[in-house]
Coordinates of C-alpha atoms in Angstrom, one line a residue:
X1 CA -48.0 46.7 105.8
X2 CA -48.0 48.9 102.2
X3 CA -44.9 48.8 102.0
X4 CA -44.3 44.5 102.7
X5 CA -47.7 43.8 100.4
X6 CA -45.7 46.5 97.6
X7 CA -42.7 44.6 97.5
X8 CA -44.1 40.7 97.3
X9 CA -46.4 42.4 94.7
X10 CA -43.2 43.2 92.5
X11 CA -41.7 40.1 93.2
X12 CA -44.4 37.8 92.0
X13 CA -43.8 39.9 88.9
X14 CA -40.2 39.5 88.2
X15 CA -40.7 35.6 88.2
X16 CA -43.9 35.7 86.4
X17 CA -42.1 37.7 83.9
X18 CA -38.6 35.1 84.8
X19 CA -40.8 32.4 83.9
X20 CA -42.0 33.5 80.5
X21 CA -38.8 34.1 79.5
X22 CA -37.4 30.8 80.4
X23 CA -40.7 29.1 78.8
X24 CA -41.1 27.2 81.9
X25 CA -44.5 25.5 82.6
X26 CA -46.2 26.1 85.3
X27 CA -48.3 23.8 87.5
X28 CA -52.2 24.6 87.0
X29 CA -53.0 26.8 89.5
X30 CA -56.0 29.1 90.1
X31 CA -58.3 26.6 88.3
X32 CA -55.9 26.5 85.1
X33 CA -56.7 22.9 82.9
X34 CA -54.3 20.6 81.6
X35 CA -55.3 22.1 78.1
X36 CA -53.8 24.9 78.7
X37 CA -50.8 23.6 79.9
X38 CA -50.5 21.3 76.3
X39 CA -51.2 24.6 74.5
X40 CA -48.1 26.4 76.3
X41 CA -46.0 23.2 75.8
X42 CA -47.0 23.1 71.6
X43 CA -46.3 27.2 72.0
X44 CA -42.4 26.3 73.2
X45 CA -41.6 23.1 71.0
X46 CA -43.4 25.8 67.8
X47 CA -40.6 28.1 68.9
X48 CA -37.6 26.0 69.2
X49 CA -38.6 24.8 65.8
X50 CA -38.5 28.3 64.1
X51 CA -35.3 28.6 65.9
X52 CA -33.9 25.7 64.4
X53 CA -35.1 26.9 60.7
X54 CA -33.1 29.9 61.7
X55 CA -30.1 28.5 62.7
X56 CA -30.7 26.5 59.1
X57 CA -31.3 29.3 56.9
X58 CA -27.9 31.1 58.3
X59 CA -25.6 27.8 57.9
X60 CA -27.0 28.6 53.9
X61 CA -26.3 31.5 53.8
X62 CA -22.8 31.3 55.6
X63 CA -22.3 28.4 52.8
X64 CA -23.7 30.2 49.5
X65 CA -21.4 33.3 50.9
X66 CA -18.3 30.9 50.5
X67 CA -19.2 29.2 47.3
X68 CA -19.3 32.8 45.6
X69 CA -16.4 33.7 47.3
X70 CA -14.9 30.5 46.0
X71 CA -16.1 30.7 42.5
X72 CA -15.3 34.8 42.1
X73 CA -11.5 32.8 43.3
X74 CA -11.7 30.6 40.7
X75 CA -12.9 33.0 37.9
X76 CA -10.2 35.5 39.3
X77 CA -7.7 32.8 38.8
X78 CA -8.8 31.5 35.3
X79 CA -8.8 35.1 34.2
X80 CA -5.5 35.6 35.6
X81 CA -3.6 32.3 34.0
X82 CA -3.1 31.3 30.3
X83 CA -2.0 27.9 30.0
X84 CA -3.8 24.4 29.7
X85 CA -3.5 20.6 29.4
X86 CA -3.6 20.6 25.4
X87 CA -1.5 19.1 22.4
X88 CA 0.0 20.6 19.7
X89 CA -2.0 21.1 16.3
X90 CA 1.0 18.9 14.7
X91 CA -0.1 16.3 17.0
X92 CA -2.2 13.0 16.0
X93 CA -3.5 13.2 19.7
X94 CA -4.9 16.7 19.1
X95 CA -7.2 15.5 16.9
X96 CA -7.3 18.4 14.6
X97 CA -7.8 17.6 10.5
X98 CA -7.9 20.7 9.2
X99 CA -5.2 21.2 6.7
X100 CA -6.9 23.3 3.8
X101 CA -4.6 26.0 4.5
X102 CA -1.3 23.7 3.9
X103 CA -2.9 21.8 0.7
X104 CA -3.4 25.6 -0.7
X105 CA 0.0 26.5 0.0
X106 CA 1.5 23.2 -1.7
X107 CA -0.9 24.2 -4.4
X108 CA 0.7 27.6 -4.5
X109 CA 3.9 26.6 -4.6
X110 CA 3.8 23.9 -7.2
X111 CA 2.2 26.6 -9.6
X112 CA 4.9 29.1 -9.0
X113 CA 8.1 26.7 -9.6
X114 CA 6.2 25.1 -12.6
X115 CA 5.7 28.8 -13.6
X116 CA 9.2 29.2 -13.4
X117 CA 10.0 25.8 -14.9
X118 CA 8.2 27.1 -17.8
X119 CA 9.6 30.4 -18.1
X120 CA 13.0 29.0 -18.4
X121 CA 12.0 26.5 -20.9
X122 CA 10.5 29.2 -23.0
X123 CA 13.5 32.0 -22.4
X124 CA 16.1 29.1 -24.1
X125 CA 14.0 26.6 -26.5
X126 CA 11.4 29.2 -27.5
X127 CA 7.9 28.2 -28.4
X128 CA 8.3 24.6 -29.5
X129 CA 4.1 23.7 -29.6
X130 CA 3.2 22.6 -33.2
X131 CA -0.3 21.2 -33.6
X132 CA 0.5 20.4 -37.5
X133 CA 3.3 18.1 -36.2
X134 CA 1.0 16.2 -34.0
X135 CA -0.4 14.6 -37.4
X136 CA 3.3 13.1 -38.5
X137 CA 3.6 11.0 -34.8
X138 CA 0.4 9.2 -36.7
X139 CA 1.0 9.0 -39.6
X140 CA 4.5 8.8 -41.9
X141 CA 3.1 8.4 -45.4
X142 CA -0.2 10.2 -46.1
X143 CA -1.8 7.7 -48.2
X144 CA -0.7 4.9 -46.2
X145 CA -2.7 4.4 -42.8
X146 CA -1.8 1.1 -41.1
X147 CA -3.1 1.6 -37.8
X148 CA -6.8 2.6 -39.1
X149 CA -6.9 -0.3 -41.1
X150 CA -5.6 -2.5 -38.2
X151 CA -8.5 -1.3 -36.1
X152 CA -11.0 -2.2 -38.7
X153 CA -9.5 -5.3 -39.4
X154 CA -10.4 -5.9 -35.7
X155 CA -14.1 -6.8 -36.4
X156 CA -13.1 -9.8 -38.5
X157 CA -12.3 -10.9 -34.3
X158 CA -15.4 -9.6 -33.1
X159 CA -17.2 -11.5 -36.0
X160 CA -15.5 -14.7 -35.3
X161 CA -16.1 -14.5 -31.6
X162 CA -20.2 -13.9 -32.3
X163 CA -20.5 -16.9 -34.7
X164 CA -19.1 -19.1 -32.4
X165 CA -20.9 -18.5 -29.9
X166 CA -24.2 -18.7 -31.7
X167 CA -22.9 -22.1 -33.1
X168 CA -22.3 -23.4 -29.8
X169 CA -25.2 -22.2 -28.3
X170 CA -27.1 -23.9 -31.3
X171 CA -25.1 -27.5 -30.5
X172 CA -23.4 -27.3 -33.9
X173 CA -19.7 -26.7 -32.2
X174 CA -19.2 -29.1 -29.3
X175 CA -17.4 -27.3 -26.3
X176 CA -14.0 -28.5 -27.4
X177 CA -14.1 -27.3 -30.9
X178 CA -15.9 -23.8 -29.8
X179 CA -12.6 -23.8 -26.9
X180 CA -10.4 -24.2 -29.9
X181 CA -11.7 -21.5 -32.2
X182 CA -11.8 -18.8 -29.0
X183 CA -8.3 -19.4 -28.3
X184 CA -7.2 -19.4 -32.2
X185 CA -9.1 -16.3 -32.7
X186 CA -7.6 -14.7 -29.4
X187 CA -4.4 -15.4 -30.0
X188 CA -4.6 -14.5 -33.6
X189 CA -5.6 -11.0 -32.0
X190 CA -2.3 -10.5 -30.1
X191 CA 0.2 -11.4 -32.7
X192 CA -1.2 -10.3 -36.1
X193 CA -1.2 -6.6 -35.4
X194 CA 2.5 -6.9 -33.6
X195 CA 3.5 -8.5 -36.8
X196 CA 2.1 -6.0 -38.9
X197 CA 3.4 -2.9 -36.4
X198 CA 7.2 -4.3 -36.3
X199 CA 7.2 -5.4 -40.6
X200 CA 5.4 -2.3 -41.6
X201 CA 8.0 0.7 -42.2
X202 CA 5.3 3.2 -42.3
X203 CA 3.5 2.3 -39.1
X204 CA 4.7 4.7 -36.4
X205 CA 5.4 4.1 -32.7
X206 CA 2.0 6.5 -31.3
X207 CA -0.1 4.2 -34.5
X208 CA 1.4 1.2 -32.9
X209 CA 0.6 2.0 -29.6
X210 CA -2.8 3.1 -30.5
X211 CA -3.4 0.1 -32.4
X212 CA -2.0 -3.0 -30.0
X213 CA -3.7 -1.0 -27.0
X214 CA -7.2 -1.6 -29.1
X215 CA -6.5 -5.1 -29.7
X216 CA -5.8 -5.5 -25.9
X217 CA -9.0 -4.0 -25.0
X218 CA -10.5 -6.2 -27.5
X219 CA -8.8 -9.6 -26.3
X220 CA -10.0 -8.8 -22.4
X221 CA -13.6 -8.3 -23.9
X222 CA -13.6 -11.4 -26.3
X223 CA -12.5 -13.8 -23.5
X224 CA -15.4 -12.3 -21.0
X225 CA -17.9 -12.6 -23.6
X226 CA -16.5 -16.7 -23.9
X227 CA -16.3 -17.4 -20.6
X228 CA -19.9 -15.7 -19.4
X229 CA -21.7 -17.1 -22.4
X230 CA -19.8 -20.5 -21.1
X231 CA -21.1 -20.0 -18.0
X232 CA -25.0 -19.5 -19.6
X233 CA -24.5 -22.9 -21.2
X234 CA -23.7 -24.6 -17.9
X235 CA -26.7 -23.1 -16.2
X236 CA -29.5 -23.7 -19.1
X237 CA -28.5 -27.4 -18.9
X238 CA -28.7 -27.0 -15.4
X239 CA -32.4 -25.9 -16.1
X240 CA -31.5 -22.2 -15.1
X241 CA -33.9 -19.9 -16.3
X242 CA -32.0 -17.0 -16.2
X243 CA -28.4 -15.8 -15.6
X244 CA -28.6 -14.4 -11.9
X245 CA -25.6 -12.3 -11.2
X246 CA -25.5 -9.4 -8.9
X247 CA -25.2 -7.3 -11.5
X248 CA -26.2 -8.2 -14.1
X249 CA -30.1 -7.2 -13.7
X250 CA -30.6 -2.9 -14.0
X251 CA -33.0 -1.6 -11.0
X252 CA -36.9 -1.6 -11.5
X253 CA -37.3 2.4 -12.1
X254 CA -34.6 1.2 -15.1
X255 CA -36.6 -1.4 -16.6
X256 CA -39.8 0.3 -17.7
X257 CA -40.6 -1.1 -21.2
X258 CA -37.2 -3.0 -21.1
X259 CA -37.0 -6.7 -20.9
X260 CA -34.2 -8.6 -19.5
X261 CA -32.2 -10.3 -22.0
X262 CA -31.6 -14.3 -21.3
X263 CA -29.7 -16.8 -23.1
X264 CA -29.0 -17.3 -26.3
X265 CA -30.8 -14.0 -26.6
X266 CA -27.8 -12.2 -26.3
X267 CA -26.3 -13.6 -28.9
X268 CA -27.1 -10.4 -31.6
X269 CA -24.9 -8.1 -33.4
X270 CA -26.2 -5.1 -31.6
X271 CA -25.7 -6.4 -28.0
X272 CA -22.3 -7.7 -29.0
X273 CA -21.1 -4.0 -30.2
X274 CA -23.0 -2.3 -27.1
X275 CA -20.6 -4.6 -25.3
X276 CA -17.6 -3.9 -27.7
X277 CA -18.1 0.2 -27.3
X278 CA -19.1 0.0 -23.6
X279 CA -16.3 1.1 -20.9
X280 CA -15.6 -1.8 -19.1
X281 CA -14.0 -5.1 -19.8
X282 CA -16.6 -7.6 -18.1
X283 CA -19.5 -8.5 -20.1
X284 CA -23.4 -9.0 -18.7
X285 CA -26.4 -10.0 -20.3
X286 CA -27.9 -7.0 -19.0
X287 CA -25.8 -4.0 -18.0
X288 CA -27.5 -1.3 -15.9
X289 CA -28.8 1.3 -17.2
X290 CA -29.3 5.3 -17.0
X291 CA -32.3 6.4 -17.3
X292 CA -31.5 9.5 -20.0
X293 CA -28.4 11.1 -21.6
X294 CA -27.3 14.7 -19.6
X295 CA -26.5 17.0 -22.3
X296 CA -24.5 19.4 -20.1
X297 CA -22.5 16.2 -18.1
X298 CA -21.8 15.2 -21.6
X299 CA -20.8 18.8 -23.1
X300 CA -18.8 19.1 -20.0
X301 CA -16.5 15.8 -20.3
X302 CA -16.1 16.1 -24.2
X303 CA -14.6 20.0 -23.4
X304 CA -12.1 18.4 -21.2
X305 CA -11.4 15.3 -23.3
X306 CA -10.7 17.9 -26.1
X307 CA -8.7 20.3 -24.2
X308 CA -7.1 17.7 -22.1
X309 CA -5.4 16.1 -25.0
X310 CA -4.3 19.2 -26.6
X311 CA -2.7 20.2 -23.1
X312 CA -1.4 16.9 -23.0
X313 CA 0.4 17.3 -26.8
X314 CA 1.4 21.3 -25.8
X315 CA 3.7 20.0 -22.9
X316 CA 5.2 17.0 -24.4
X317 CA 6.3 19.0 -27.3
X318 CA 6.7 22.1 -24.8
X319 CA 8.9 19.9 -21.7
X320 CA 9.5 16.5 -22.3
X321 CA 10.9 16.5 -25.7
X322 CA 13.4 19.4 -25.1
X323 CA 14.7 17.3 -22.3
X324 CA 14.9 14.3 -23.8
X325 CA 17.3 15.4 -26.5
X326 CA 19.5 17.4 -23.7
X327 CA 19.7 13.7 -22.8
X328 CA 20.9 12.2 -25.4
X329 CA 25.0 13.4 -24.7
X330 CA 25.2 11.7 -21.0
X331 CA 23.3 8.8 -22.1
X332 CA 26.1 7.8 -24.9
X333 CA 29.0 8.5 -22.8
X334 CA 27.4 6.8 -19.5
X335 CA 27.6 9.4 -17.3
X336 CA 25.7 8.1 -14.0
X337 CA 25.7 11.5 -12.6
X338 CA 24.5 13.5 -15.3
X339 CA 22.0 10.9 -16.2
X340 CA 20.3 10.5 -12.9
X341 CA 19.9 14.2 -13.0
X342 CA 17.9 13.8 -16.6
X343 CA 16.2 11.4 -15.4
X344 CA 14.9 12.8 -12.2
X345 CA 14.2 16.0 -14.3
X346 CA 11.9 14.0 -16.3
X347 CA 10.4 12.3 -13.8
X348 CA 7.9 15.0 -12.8
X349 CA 7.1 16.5 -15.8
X350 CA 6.2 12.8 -16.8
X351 CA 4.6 12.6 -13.7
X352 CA 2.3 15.5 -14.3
X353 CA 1.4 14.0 -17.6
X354 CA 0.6 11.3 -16.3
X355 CA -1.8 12.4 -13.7
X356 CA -3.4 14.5 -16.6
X357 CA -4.1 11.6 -18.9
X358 CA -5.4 9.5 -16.0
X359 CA -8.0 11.9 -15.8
X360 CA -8.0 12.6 -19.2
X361 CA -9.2 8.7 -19.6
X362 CA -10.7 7.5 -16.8
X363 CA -13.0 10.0 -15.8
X364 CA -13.3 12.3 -19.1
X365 CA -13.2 10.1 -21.8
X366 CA -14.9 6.9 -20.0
X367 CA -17.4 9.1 -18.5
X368 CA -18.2 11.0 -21.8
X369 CA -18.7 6.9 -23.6
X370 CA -20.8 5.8 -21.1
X371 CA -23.2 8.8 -21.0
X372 CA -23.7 8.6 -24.5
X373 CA -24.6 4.5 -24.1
X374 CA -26.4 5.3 -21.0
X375 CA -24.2 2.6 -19.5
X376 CA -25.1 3.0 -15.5
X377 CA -21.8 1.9 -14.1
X378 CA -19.3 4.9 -13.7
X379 CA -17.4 3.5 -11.1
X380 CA -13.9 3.9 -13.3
X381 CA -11.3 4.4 -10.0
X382 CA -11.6 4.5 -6.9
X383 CA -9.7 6.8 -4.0
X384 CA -6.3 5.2 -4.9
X385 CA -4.1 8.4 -4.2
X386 CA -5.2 7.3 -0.6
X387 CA -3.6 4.1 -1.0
X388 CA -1.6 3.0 1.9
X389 CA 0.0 -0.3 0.2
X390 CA 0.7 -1.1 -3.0
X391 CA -1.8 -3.7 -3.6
X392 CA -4.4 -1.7 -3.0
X393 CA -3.0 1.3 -5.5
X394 CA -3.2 -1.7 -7.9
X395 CA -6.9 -2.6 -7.1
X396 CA -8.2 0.7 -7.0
X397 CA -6.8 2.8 -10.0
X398 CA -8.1 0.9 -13.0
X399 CA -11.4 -0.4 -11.8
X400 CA -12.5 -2.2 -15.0
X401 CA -8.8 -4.0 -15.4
X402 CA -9.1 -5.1 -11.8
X403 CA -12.9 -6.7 -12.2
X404 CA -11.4 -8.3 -14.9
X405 CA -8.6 -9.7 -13.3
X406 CA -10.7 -10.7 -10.2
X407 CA -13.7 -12.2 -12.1
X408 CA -11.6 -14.4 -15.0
X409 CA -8.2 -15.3 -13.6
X410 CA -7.6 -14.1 -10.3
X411 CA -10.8 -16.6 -8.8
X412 CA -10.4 -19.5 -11.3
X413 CA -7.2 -19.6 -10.7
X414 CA -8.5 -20.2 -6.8
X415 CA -11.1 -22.6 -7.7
X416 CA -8.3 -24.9 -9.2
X417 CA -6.3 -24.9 -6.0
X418 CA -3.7 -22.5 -6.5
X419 CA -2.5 -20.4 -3.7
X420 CA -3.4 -16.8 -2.8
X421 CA 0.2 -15.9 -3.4
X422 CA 0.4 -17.7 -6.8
X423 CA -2.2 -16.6 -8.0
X424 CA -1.3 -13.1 -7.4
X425 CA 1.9 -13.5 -8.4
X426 CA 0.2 -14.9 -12.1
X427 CA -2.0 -11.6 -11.9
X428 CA 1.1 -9.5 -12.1
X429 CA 3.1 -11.5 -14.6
X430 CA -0.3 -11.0 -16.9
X431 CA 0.3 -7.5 -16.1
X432 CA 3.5 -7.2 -16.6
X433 CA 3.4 -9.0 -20.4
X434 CA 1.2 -6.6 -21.1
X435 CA 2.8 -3.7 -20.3
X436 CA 5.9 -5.3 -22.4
X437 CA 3.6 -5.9 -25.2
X438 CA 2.1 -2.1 -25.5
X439 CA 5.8 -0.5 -25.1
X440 CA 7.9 -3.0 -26.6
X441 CA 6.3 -3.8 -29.8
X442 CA 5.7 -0.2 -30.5
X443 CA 8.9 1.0 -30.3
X444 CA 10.5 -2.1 -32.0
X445 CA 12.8 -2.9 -29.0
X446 CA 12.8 -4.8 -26.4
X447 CA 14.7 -4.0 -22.6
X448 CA 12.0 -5.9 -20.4
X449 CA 12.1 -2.2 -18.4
X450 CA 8.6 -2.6 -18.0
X451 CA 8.2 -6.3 -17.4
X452 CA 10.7 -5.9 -14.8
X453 CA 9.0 -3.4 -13.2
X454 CA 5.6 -4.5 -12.8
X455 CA 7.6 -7.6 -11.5
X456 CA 9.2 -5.5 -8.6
X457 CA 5.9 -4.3 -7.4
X458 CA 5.4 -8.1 -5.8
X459 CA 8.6 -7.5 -3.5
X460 CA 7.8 -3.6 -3.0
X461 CA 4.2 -5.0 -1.8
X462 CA 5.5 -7.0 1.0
X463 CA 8.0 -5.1 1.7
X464 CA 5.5 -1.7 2.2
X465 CA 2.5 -3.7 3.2
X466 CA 4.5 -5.2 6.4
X467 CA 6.7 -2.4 7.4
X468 CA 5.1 0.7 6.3
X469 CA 1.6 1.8 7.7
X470 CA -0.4 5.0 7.2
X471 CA 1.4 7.9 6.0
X472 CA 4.5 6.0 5.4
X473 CA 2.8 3.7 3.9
X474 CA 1.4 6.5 1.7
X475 CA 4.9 8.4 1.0
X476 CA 5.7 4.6 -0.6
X477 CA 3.0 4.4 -2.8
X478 CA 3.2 8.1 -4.4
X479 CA 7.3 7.5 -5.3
X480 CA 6.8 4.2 -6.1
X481 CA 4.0 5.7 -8.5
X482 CA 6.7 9.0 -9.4
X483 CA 9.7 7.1 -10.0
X484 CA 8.4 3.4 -10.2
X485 CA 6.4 2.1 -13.6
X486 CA 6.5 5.7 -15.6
X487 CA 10.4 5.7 -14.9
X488 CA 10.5 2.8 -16.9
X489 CA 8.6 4.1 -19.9
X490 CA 11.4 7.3 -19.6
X491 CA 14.1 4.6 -19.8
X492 CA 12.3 3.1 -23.2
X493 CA 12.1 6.7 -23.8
X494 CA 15.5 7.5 -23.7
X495 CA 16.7 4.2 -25.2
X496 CA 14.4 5.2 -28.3
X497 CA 15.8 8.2 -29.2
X498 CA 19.5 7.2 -28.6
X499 CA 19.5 4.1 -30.6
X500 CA 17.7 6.5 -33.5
X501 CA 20.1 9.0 -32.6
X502 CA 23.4 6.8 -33.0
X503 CA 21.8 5.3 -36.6
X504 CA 21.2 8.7 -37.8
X505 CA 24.5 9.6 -37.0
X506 CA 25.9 6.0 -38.4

């Protein structure tokens, strides 16, 4: 009896304990409620929920374990390789602009073979700079000055120009008669002072130069002061009040105690030499103004305008010369060779020169006039040694000959019905005339170099502006500029000094 009651004892035990394990339910027994029951039912769903968490949490882990594994791959391999998708720094697709290195090398080098340029020159011709000598390419006969006197001469034009237009504006000249006097006077202008350069023995070619280039800067301003006081007639019998132009008004911070001039106003001595003095070509009732004069801006830009030109006489006298007269021998004879080689060897001297005296006069000189008339637009040039055509080389060197150009004959010439092309094509042949007429007169001859090649930049224009583009376009524009207009001026250079070679020889 122990022993059967021992062993059901232990067995009820083992599925008790069976039981637990399995979480299975059992049926209430022994006065056990359903409550009871629910709470051992929310005790095993509890459990297999943790379980599940569990499972959850190692899947994470397992996957965290193979991303760092993958990623200390990855850095292994990057750290481990040295190549990549990438261009070269040649390349327009690598995107990469920064050249200052290369532009200081080109700098380096064009000092040191111009160092050595001048080295030669001064191991075989010496020290040929002569300041004293400067004085005889102005002047021939000390007591006879023909080229000052021309430039005074110059305000009888200015005078006329101002009494016409005060006549007209008071109704005592009709339209037609003022017309008539303008284009007398102007045309007067261009050929009295050639006269006088190519009769007068003593007038040399520099006074000649100097002389017809003020009389061209003073026929561009005479017919902008005609045509914009024309323009003020048509708009006071409009009933205009004022001239409105957009820029012809200065800003308000410029205009404190300072009227705006309207028509016939203008019409003074003092506003017609403001005009007459002022660096640009267009004339305004009202210019804008600066507000002071900067000492040290104008200090700086009269040092360079002095040293500039002394720099500029030095290597004339120092380079060009010396090369000119080696010239002379291949010239007579014709040698093609030998004088493409001159030439080519003058080119970039002249070249240089040039470049100097642009500076020299559009930002030194023009800058240094209008500070001192507090004349507010200083907009001489633009970025043209970017230029990428031709035409816009043309537009963007000589700002004040361009506005010019635009304003009172490229436009009117539009406004009457001519073509684009014609009218461009009229533009350059004014151009080109007056290149002729400043190189030509001076050194009594005449070879049409010049004319012919401000001609040829019409065909070099089309033929760059369609075929060429961005740095191509460039190259073009920078040897048309080398070997293109100054080229030209070598050639009246050279024929100068051979025909005054052969007749002192004769």
């Amino acid at each position: 009896m122990g022993d059967s009651e021992a062993t059901g004892t232990l067995t009820r035990r083992r599925r008790a304990t069976f039981a637990a394990r399995r979480g299975v339910s059992l049926l209430p027994m022994n006065g056990r409620s359903a409550a009871g029951c629910h709470s051992s039912v929310t005790a095993d769903i509890n459990g297999d929920n943790s379980q599940g968490k569990q499972e959850l949490s190692l899947e994470t882990a397992r996957s965290k374990s193979k991303s760092e594994k993958k990623k200390r791959r990855n850095d292994l391999t990057d750290r481990l390789s040295c190549h990549r998708t990438q261009e070269s720094l040649l390349c327009s697709a690598s995107g990469y602009n920064n050249y200052r290195g290369i532009l200081n090398w080109c700098v380096v080098m064009l000092v040191l073979s111009n160092a050595r340029l001048f080295l030669e020159n001064l191991l075989r011709y010496g020290v040929l700079v002569d300041p004293i000598q400067v004085i005889s390419l102005f002047l021939k006969d000390p007591y006879s000055w023909p080229a000052a006197c021309l430039v005074i001469a110059s305000n009888v034009f200015i005078l006329v120009a101002l009494y016409t237009e005060r006549q007209l504006s008071k109704g005592s000249f009709s339209e037609l008669v003022g017309f008539l006097v303008h284009c007398i006077n102007m045309a007067i202008m261009l050929t009295f002072p050639a006269a006088l350069v190519l009769l007068v023995p003593s007038m040399t070619p520099v006074g000649g130069a100097f002389t017809l280039g003020t009389y061209t800067i003073l026929f561009l301003k005479l017919y902008s002061y005609k045509d914009v006081n024309m323009w003020c007639r048509e708009l006071s019998t409009a009933k205009a009040k004022t001239l409105a132009r957009s820029l012809s008004c200065p800003s308000a911070q410029h205009l404190k105690g300072n009227r705006e001039v309207c028509y016939p106003g203008n019409l003074t001595i003092r506003d017609m030499y403001y005009f007459v003095f002022a660096p640009t070509l267009c004339y305004e009732l009202n210019f804008p103004r600066s507000p002071n004069i900067r000492m040290g801006f104008l200090l700086r830009r009269l040092f360079e305008m002095l040293f500039l030109i002394q720099l500029l006489v030095g290597l004339t006298q120092q380079w060009i010369i010396p090369i000119i007269q080696s010239s002379m021998k291949p010239l007579e004879d014709m040698d093609l060779s030998r004088m493409t080689e001159r030439l080519l060897r003058l080119a970039v001297p002249n070249h240089l020169l040039w470049l100097m005296f642009f500076y020299w006069y559009f930002h030194s000189s023009m800058n240094f006039t209008a500070e001192l008339l507090r004349f507010g637009d200083r907009q001489f040039y633009r970025d043209w040694w970017n230029s990428e055509t031709v035409t816009y080389f043309w537009q963007n060197w000589n700002i004040p000959v361009h506005k010019w150009c635009l304003r009172h004959f490229y436009k009117p010439l539009l406004r009457k019905g001519f073509s684009k092309i014609v009218s461009q094509s009229a533009v350059f042949f004014l151009s080109a005339f007056f290149h002729e007429y400043l190189v030509s007169v001076p050194l009594r001859m005449f070879r049409l170099w010049a004319f012919m090649g401000m001609m040829a930049q019409l065909p070099l224009a089309w033929i760059a502006g369609r075929f060429l583009r961005g740095a191509y376009g460039n190259a073009a524009v920078w040897i048309s500029i080398i070997i293109g207009q100054p080229f030209a001026v070598l050639m009246y250079v050279h024929d100068y000094y051979v025909l005054n070679y052969r007749e002192e020889s004769e």
